[in-house]
Short mmCIF file of C-alpha atoms in Angstrom, two decimals:
data_model
loop_
_atom_site.label_atom_id
_atom_site.label_comp_id
_atom_site.label_asym_id
_atom_site.label_seq_id
_atom_site.Cartn_x
_atom_site.Cartn_y
_atom_site.Cartn_z
CA MET A 1 -37.65 22.05 -17.50
CA SER A 2 -37.02 21.30 -13.78
CA ILE A 3 -36.76 17.74 -12.45
CA THR A 4 -39.52 16.77 -10.00
CA ALA A 5 -40.03 13.87 -7.61
CA ARG A 6 -42.07 12.15 -10.32
CA ASP A 7 -38.91 11.94 -12.46
CA LEU A 8 -36.98 10.33 -9.60
CA ALA A 9 -39.64 7.75 -8.65
CA LYS A 10 -38.83 4.11 -9.38
CA PRO A 11 -41.60 1.46 -9.49
CA VAL A 12 -40.49 -0.72 -6.55
CA GLU A 13 -43.03 -3.43 -5.71
CA PRO A 14 -44.27 -2.72 -2.13
CA PHE A 15 -44.95 -5.07 0.77
CA LEU A 16 -48.50 -5.53 2.06
CA PRO A 17 -48.95 -5.08 5.82
CA HIS A 18 -49.61 -8.78 6.48
CA VAL A 19 -46.42 -10.09 4.71
CA PRO A 20 -44.35 -12.08 7.25
CA CYS A 21 -40.80 -10.93 8.08
CA ALA A 22 -39.36 -14.22 6.79
CA GLU A 23 -40.66 -13.39 3.31
CA VAL A 24 -39.23 -9.87 3.58
CA PHE A 25 -35.89 -11.38 4.61
CA GLU A 26 -35.85 -13.75 1.62
CA ARG A 27 -36.66 -10.95 -0.82
CA LEU A 28 -33.90 -8.71 0.55
CA LEU A 29 -31.42 -11.60 0.30
CA SER A 30 -32.32 -12.30 -3.34
CA ALA A 31 -32.15 -8.64 -4.38
CA GLY A 32 -28.81 -7.27 -3.22
CA ASP A 33 -29.40 -3.81 -4.70
CA LEU A 34 -32.77 -3.35 -2.94
CA LEU A 35 -32.11 -0.79 -0.18
CA ASN A 36 -35.64 0.33 0.70
CA VAL A 37 -39.12 -1.14 0.18
CA PRO A 38 -42.38 0.67 1.01
CA VAL A 39 -45.27 -0.90 2.93
CA VAL A 40 -48.59 -0.05 1.27
CA ASP A 41 -52.12 -0.67 2.48
CA GLY A 42 -54.98 0.00 0.09
CA GLY A 43 -52.82 2.13 -2.20
CA ARG A 44 -51.56 4.35 0.63
CA ALA A 45 -48.02 4.15 2.00
CA ILE A 46 -47.94 3.41 5.75
CA GLY A 47 -44.21 2.75 6.23
CA LEU A 48 -40.78 2.01 4.80
CA VAL A 49 -38.56 -1.05 5.27
CA ASN A 50 -34.89 -0.04 5.32
CA ARG A 51 -32.63 -2.92 4.36
CA LEU A 52 -29.89 -2.21 6.91
CA ASP A 53 -32.26 -1.56 9.83
CA PHE A 54 -34.37 -4.63 9.06
CA MET A 55 -31.36 -6.93 8.79
CA LEU A 56 -29.84 -5.69 12.05
CA VAL A 57 -33.08 -6.17 13.98
CA TYR A 58 -33.81 -9.52 12.36
CA VAL A 59 -30.37 -10.90 13.08
CA ARG A 60 -30.36 -9.54 16.65
CA MET A 61 -33.69 -11.21 17.38
CA TYR A 62 -33.08 -14.59 15.73
CA GLY A 63 -29.44 -14.89 14.81
CA ARG A 64 -28.07 -15.54 18.32
CA GLU A 65 -30.19 -18.66 18.79
CA ILE A 66 -29.18 -20.14 15.42
CA TYR A 67 -25.52 -19.14 15.01
CA GLY A 68 -24.44 -17.97 18.45
CA ARG A 69 -22.22 -21.03 19.19
CA GLN A 70 -20.93 -21.67 15.65
CA PRO A 71 -17.58 -20.28 14.37
CA VAL A 72 -17.59 -17.22 12.10
CA THR A 73 -16.61 -19.44 9.16
CA ALA A 74 -20.19 -20.66 9.09
CA LEU A 75 -21.38 -17.23 7.89
CA MET A 76 -18.37 -15.82 6.06
CA GLY A 77 -18.08 -15.51 2.29
CA GLU A 78 -15.68 -18.19 1.13
CA HIS A 79 -14.53 -16.45 -2.08
CA PRO A 80 -13.73 -12.84 -1.27
CA VAL A 81 -12.10 -10.51 -3.77
CA ILE A 82 -8.40 -10.28 -2.85
CA VAL A 83 -6.16 -7.76 -4.59
CA ASP A 84 -2.46 -6.99 -4.39
CA ALA A 85 -1.40 -3.79 -2.64
CA ASP A 86 0.08 -2.45 -5.89
CA ALA A 87 -3.08 -3.04 -7.96
CA THR A 88 -4.48 0.05 -9.67
CA CYS A 89 -8.06 1.23 -9.26
CA ASP A 90 -8.86 0.00 -12.78
CA GLU A 91 -7.51 -3.45 -11.92
CA ILE A 92 -9.48 -3.58 -8.64
CA ASN A 93 -12.66 -2.55 -10.44
CA ALA A 94 -12.07 -5.24 -13.08
CA SER A 95 -11.66 -7.84 -10.30
CA LEU A 96 -14.94 -6.78 -8.65
CA LEU A 97 -16.80 -6.89 -11.96
CA ALA A 98 -15.34 -10.32 -12.77
CA ALA A 99 -16.60 -11.58 -9.38
CA HIS A 100 -20.03 -9.98 -10.08
CA GLU A 101 -19.60 -7.81 -6.99
CA SER A 102 -20.74 -4.37 -8.09
CA SER A 103 -22.67 -3.35 -4.95
CA PRO A 104 -21.34 -0.21 -3.18
CA LEU A 105 -21.49 -2.24 0.09
CA GLN A 106 -19.05 -4.87 -1.20
CA GLY A 107 -15.62 -4.99 0.36
CA PHE A 108 -12.32 -6.42 -0.87
CA ILE A 109 -9.19 -7.60 0.91
CA VAL A 110 -5.80 -6.00 0.24
CA GLU A 111 -2.68 -8.16 0.59
CA GLU A 112 1.01 -7.39 0.33
CA ARG A 113 3.37 -10.25 -0.43
CA GLY A 114 0.54 -12.67 0.38
CA ARG A 115 -0.13 -11.16 3.84
CA TYR A 116 -3.25 -9.31 4.94
CA LEU A 117 -2.74 -5.54 4.81
CA GLY A 118 -6.20 -4.00 5.07
CA LEU A 119 -9.76 -3.81 3.78
CA GLY A 120 -11.15 -1.69 0.98
CA SER A 121 -14.73 -0.91 0.01
CA ALA A 122 -16.40 -0.64 -3.38
CA ALA A 123 -17.97 2.67 -2.34
CA THR A 124 -14.54 4.20 -1.65
CA LEU A 125 -13.23 2.75 -4.89
CA MET A 126 -16.13 4.31 -6.85
CA ARG A 127 -15.47 7.71 -5.28
CA VAL A 128 -11.74 7.54 -6.05
CA MET A 129 -12.40 6.40 -9.64
CA ALA A 130 -14.86 9.26 -10.11
CA GLU A 131 -12.15 11.68 -8.96
CA ILE A 132 -9.60 10.03 -11.27
CA THR A 133 -12.01 10.24 -14.21
CA ALA A 134 -12.67 13.91 -13.53
CA ARG A 135 -8.94 14.57 -13.29
CA ARG A 136 -8.28 12.70 -16.53
CA ALA A 137 -11.03 14.65 -18.27
CA GLU A 138 -9.46 17.89 -17.07
CA GLU A 139 -6.01 16.77 -18.27
CA LEU A 140 -7.44 15.77 -21.66
CA GLU A 141 -9.13 19.14 -21.96
CA GLN A 142 -5.85 20.89 -21.17
CA GLN A 143 -4.04 18.72 -23.71
CA ARG A 144 -6.71 19.54 -26.30
CA LYS A 145 -6.27 23.26 -25.67
CA ARG A 146 -2.49 22.94 -25.90
CA ALA A 147 -2.81 20.97 -29.15
CA GLU A 148 -5.14 23.59 -30.61
CA ALA A 149 -2.75 26.36 -29.57
CA ALA A 150 0.18 24.45 -31.10
CA SER A 151 -1.79 23.89 -34.30
CA GLU A 152 -2.67 27.57 -34.48
CA SER A 153 0.98 28.52 -33.95
CA LYS A 154 2.04 26.03 -36.62
CA THR A 155 -0.50 27.45 -39.07
CA GLN A 156 0.64 31.00 -38.43
CA PHE A 157 4.28 29.96 -38.75
CA LEU A 158 3.66 28.12 -42.03
CA ALA A 159 1.63 31.03 -43.40
CA GLY A 160 4.41 33.47 -42.54
CA MET A 161 7.15 31.18 -43.85
CA SER A 162 5.26 30.47 -47.04
CA HIS A 163 5.04 34.21 -47.71
CA GLU A 164 8.73 34.70 -46.93
CA LEU A 165 9.66 31.76 -49.17
CA ARG A 166 7.29 32.42 -52.04
CA THR A 167 8.30 36.05 -52.53
CA PRO A 168 11.96 35.32 -53.44
CA LEU A 169 10.99 32.01 -55.06
CA ASN A 170 8.62 33.74 -57.48
CA ALA A 171 11.45 36.09 -58.41
CA ILE A 172 13.77 33.13 -59.02
CA ILE A 173 11.16 31.41 -61.18
CA GLY A 174 10.40 34.61 -63.10
CA PHE A 175 14.02 35.51 -63.84
CA ALA A 176 14.86 31.88 -64.72
CA ASP A 177 11.93 31.96 -67.13
CA LEU A 178 13.25 35.14 -68.77
CA ILE A 179 16.68 33.59 -69.16
CA ARG A 180 15.47 30.27 -70.57
CA MET A 181 13.28 32.12 -73.13
CA GLU A 182 16.34 34.23 -74.12
CA LEU A 183 14.26 37.41 -74.28
CA PHE A 184 17.34 39.65 -74.31
CA GLY A 185 19.40 37.58 -76.71
CA PRO A 186 20.98 34.14 -76.98
CA ILE A 187 22.69 32.62 -73.95
CA GLU A 188 26.29 31.55 -74.36
CA PRO A 189 27.55 28.98 -73.78
CA PRO A 190 24.43 26.80 -74.31
CA ARG A 191 25.03 24.91 -71.05
CA TYR A 192 23.93 28.03 -69.15
CA LEU A 193 20.56 27.71 -70.86
CA GLU A 194 20.25 24.16 -69.53
CA TYR A 195 20.98 25.47 -66.05
CA ALA A 196 18.22 28.08 -66.43
CA HIS A 197 15.75 25.33 -67.37
CA ASP A 198 16.82 23.35 -64.29
CA ILE A 199 16.49 26.38 -62.00
CA HIS A 200 13.01 27.14 -63.37
CA GLY A 201 11.83 23.53 -63.01
CA SER A 202 13.23 23.19 -59.50
CA GLY A 203 11.64 26.50 -58.45
CA VAL A 204 8.22 25.48 -59.77
CA HIS A 205 8.52 22.12 -57.98
CA LEU A 206 9.53 23.78 -54.70
CA LEU A 207 6.67 26.30 -54.98
CA GLY A 208 4.21 23.45 -55.43
CA MET A 209 5.51 21.73 -52.29
CA ILE A 210 5.21 24.97 -50.28
CA ASN A 211 1.62 25.41 -51.47
CA GLU A 212 0.78 21.84 -50.45
CA LEU A 213 2.20 22.36 -46.95
CA LEU A 214 0.23 25.57 -46.52
CA ASP A 215 -3.00 23.94 -47.76
CA MET A 216 -2.59 21.06 -45.32
CA ALA A 217 -1.99 23.51 -42.47
CA LYS A 218 -5.20 25.37 -43.41
CA ILE A 219 -7.19 22.14 -43.50
CA GLU A 220 -5.90 21.04 -40.07
CA ALA A 221 -6.76 24.48 -38.67
CA GLY A 222 -10.30 24.32 -40.09
CA ARG A 223 -9.74 27.24 -42.47
CA PHE A 224 -10.60 25.42 -45.66
CA ASP A 225 -13.16 27.63 -47.42
CA LEU A 226 -15.08 26.71 -50.57
CA HIS A 227 -15.89 29.16 -53.37
CA GLU A 228 -18.70 27.33 -55.08
CA ALA A 229 -19.93 27.59 -58.65
CA VAL A 230 -21.78 25.36 -61.10
CA ILE A 231 -19.12 23.62 -63.21
CA HIS A 232 -19.03 20.94 -65.88
CA PRO A 233 -16.75 18.01 -64.91
CA ALA A 234 -15.94 17.19 -68.56
CA GLU A 235 -14.55 20.68 -69.16
CA ILE A 236 -12.40 20.50 -66.04
CA GLY A 237 -11.24 17.03 -67.07
CA ASP A 238 -10.22 18.18 -70.55
CA GLU A 239 -8.33 21.13 -69.09
CA VAL A 240 -6.40 18.92 -66.65
CA LEU A 241 -5.60 16.39 -69.35
CA ARG A 242 -4.09 19.15 -71.49
CA MET A 243 -1.98 20.22 -68.52
CA LEU A 244 -0.67 16.68 -67.94
CA ARG A 245 -0.29 15.60 -71.57
CA GLN A 246 3.45 16.32 -71.57
CA SER A 247 3.98 14.44 -68.28
CA ALA A 248 2.16 11.38 -69.65
CA SER A 249 4.15 11.55 -72.88
CA THR A 250 7.46 11.80 -71.03
CA ALA A 251 6.51 8.85 -68.82
CA ARG A 252 5.29 6.92 -71.89
CA VAL A 253 1.94 6.27 -70.21
CA LYS A 254 -1.29 6.10 -72.19
CA VAL A 255 -4.21 8.14 -70.80
CA LYS A 256 -7.73 6.93 -71.61
CA VAL A 257 -10.76 9.19 -71.05
CA LEU A 258 -14.29 7.86 -70.42
CA LEU A 259 -16.45 10.96 -69.92
CA PRO A 260 -20.01 10.58 -71.30
CA ASP A 261 -21.52 13.51 -73.18
CA ASN A 262 -24.56 13.59 -70.89
CA LEU A 263 -22.64 14.16 -67.66
CA PRO A 264 -24.53 16.54 -65.33
CA CYS A 265 -22.96 19.66 -63.89
CA ILE A 266 -21.92 19.82 -60.24
CA ARG A 267 -21.92 22.61 -57.67
CA ALA A 268 -18.38 22.77 -56.30
CA ASP A 269 -15.23 24.83 -55.86
CA GLU A 270 -13.77 24.84 -59.37
CA GLN A 271 -10.18 25.32 -58.25
CA GLN A 272 -10.40 22.50 -55.70
CA MET A 273 -12.03 20.11 -58.16
CA ARG A 274 -9.30 20.90 -60.66
CA ARG A 275 -6.68 20.12 -58.02
CA VAL A 276 -8.43 16.86 -57.16
CA LEU A 277 -8.11 15.70 -60.77
CA VAL A 278 -4.54 17.01 -61.09
CA ASN A 279 -3.48 15.16 -57.93
CA LEU A 280 -5.17 11.89 -58.89
CA LEU A 281 -3.99 11.87 -62.51
CA SER A 282 -0.43 13.04 -61.78
CA ASN A 283 -0.12 10.39 -59.06
CA ALA A 284 -1.39 7.72 -61.42
CA ILE A 285 1.03 8.79 -64.17
CA LYS A 286 3.91 9.06 -61.70
CA PHE A 287 3.49 5.55 -60.33
CA THR A 288 2.67 3.75 -63.58
CA PRO A 289 5.67 2.22 -65.39
CA ALA A 290 6.31 3.00 -69.07
CA GLY A 291 3.82 1.26 -71.34
CA GLY A 292 1.09 1.33 -68.68
CA GLU A 293 -2.34 2.94 -68.86
CA VAL A 294 -4.25 5.52 -66.81
CA THR A 295 -8.04 5.89 -67.13
CA LEU A 296 -10.18 8.87 -66.15
CA SER A 297 -13.91 8.21 -65.89
CA ALA A 298 -16.99 9.86 -64.43
CA ARG A 299 -20.67 8.98 -64.09
CA GLU A 300 -23.90 9.87 -62.35
CA LEU A 301 -24.80 7.26 -59.74
CA PRO A 302 -28.21 5.57 -59.39
CA ASP A 303 -28.80 7.40 -56.09
CA GLY A 304 -28.29 10.76 -57.81
CA GLY A 305 -24.72 11.23 -56.62
CA PHE A 306 -21.62 11.71 -58.76
CA GLU A 307 -18.47 9.62 -59.11
CA VAL A 308 -15.06 10.47 -60.57
CA ALA A 309 -12.56 7.63 -60.83
CA VAL A 310 -8.91 7.46 -61.82
CA SER A 311 -7.44 3.99 -62.31
CA ASP A 312 -4.02 2.86 -63.45
CA THR A 313 -2.00 -0.26 -64.21
CA GLY A 314 0.83 0.86 -61.97
CA ILE A 315 2.76 -0.60 -59.06
CA GLY A 316 -0.22 -0.78 -56.68
CA ILE A 317 -0.26 -0.38 -52.91
CA PRO A 318 0.00 -3.20 -50.33
CA ALA A 319 -3.27 -3.87 -48.49
CA ASP A 320 -1.72 -2.99 -45.11
CA LYS A 321 -0.62 0.43 -46.43
CA LEU A 322 -3.92 1.62 -47.95
CA ASP A 323 -4.94 3.58 -44.86
CA ARG A 324 -1.46 5.01 -44.34
CA VAL A 325 -1.19 6.65 -47.76
CA LEU A 326 -4.24 8.76 -46.93
CA GLU A 327 -2.41 10.21 -43.91
CA PRO A 328 -0.29 13.38 -44.37
CA PHE A 329 3.38 12.84 -45.21
CA GLU A 330 2.97 9.07 -45.61
CA GLN A 331 4.53 7.36 -48.63
CA VAL A 332 4.75 3.69 -49.59
CA GLU A 333 8.44 2.91 -49.80
CA ASN A 334 9.82 0.63 -52.50
CA SER A 335 12.43 0.77 -55.23
CA PHE A 336 9.98 2.50 -57.59
CA THR A 337 8.57 5.16 -55.30
CA ARG A 338 11.93 6.16 -53.88
CA THR A 339 12.78 7.65 -57.27
CA ARG A 340 9.61 9.79 -57.21
CA ALA A 341 9.92 12.99 -55.17
CA GLY A 342 7.02 14.45 -53.22
CA THR A 343 5.71 15.53 -49.83
CA GLY A 344 3.24 12.68 -49.42
CA LEU A 345 0.39 15.22 -49.27
CA GLY A 346 -1.27 14.59 -52.65
CA LEU A 347 -3.82 11.98 -51.57
CA PRO A 348 -4.49 13.47 -48.09
CA LEU A 349 -5.17 16.87 -49.67
CA THR A 350 -7.41 15.27 -52.28
CA LYS A 351 -9.32 13.40 -49.58
CA ALA A 352 -9.76 16.61 -47.57
CA MET A 353 -11.00 18.53 -50.63
CA VAL A 354 -13.55 15.83 -51.49
CA GLU A 355 -14.76 15.61 -47.87
CA ALA A 356 -15.07 19.42 -47.72
CA HIS A 357 -17.71 18.99 -50.46
CA GLY A 358 -19.58 16.44 -48.35
CA GLY A 359 -18.14 13.54 -50.35
CA ARG A 360 -15.78 10.68 -49.68
CA LEU A 361 -12.65 9.18 -51.23
CA VAL A 362 -12.29 5.42 -51.70
CA LEU A 363 -8.92 3.84 -52.46
CA GLU A 364 -8.72 0.37 -54.06
CA SER A 365 -5.42 -1.22 -54.97
CA GLU A 366 -3.64 -4.49 -55.60
CA LEU A 367 0.11 -4.76 -55.41
CA GLY A 368 1.64 -5.11 -58.84
CA LYS A 369 -1.68 -4.70 -60.68
CA GLY A 370 -2.72 -1.10 -60.17
CA THR A 371 -4.77 1.36 -58.18
CA CYS A 372 -8.21 2.93 -58.51
CA VAL A 373 -9.21 6.06 -56.59
CA ARG A 374 -12.91 6.95 -56.55
CA ALA A 375 -14.23 10.34 -55.45
CA PHE A 376 -17.94 10.37 -54.58
CA LEU A 377 -20.00 13.56 -54.32
CA PRO A 378 -23.50 13.55 -52.74
CA PRO A 379 -26.69 14.06 -54.80
CA ALA A 380 -27.02 17.60 -53.42
CA ARG A 381 -23.93 18.53 -55.47
CA VAL A 382 -25.42 17.40 -58.79
CA VAL A 383 -27.03 20.11 -60.96
CA ARG A 384 -29.02 18.83 -63.92
CA ARG A 385 -29.89 22.29 -65.23
CA PRO A 386 -26.66 24.30 -65.38
CA THR A 387 -26.79 27.98 -64.55
CA ALA A 388 -24.25 30.70 -65.00
CA GLU A 389 -23.49 30.93 -61.34
CA VAL A 390 -24.67 29.85 -57.95
CA ALA A 391 -27.64 31.75 -56.59
#
């Protein structure tokens, strides 16, 4: 739709033909932004009063008699805006705004070392600032493009490196597994068998870290795809608990499960939801001292949404570090966490996976008392009548 004169018209109150010039003068003085005023007679425009022309004529006709013999100080502004020669455009603009001088006709005095240097105008300042803003916008756009290109290069590099690393690493894990299971006979001396167990465990740990790095690179590049299906949270929870039973036993941490029988199904990526629970539960077990307790719970919310929560009685997180631990590669440093290896990607990946499903992750913690992580899924993800697969 094109813009017409009707769209540009502003409702300026006109002068009637019989209004005296003194009244016009007073109105122009009181409204500094009023540049033109129409003269209307019976609804029809018969002329236009231009502020500058009117003032020049008015002053020429009457000003000489009143002020002709008085010094210029009688008519000057006593509080002009004075700026230092080294002031930036932003600083000059701030000074004009502070003095309530925003008119394009306003001038300001420039001084250097307390001496008059020259005169600037608000109109020139506005033009220069518009040019600066346009230049900044162009620079930001270039920086954005460079950042996107760098991110793309990083993603491609990580994808290539992950392939190059995982191929030999899978072989190491596979052969170490064959050795530790002694498929071709007993290993002598027994210490070699211990080494095979260590090689296998270290390989699996390294493979997990490589997978986490690649997943984070995919998320940052916007390549995080969901393969949705209708799943039952309780079944996924039981499966994850079986996977982590040995870890909890080794850490001497009790795991409590609060999953009601009437939990609804959810529409989600099964693999990602499994990883969400693995990350949350393994983190809770890892950072809970021996004798502590970890609780897994889930429920349907009153608004129709779905909540999964993992709480623990572990070391907790300081209040000023809660936001940081949700950033990639961030870890809360203390004497307990320094003994726990990791990339610092567990919670950021979990947060990204939940948000990819339209949900949100909430972290609550108190230092020395424990942590609770809640994952919320929207009502649209809840399926009360499970089906075999997504339509």
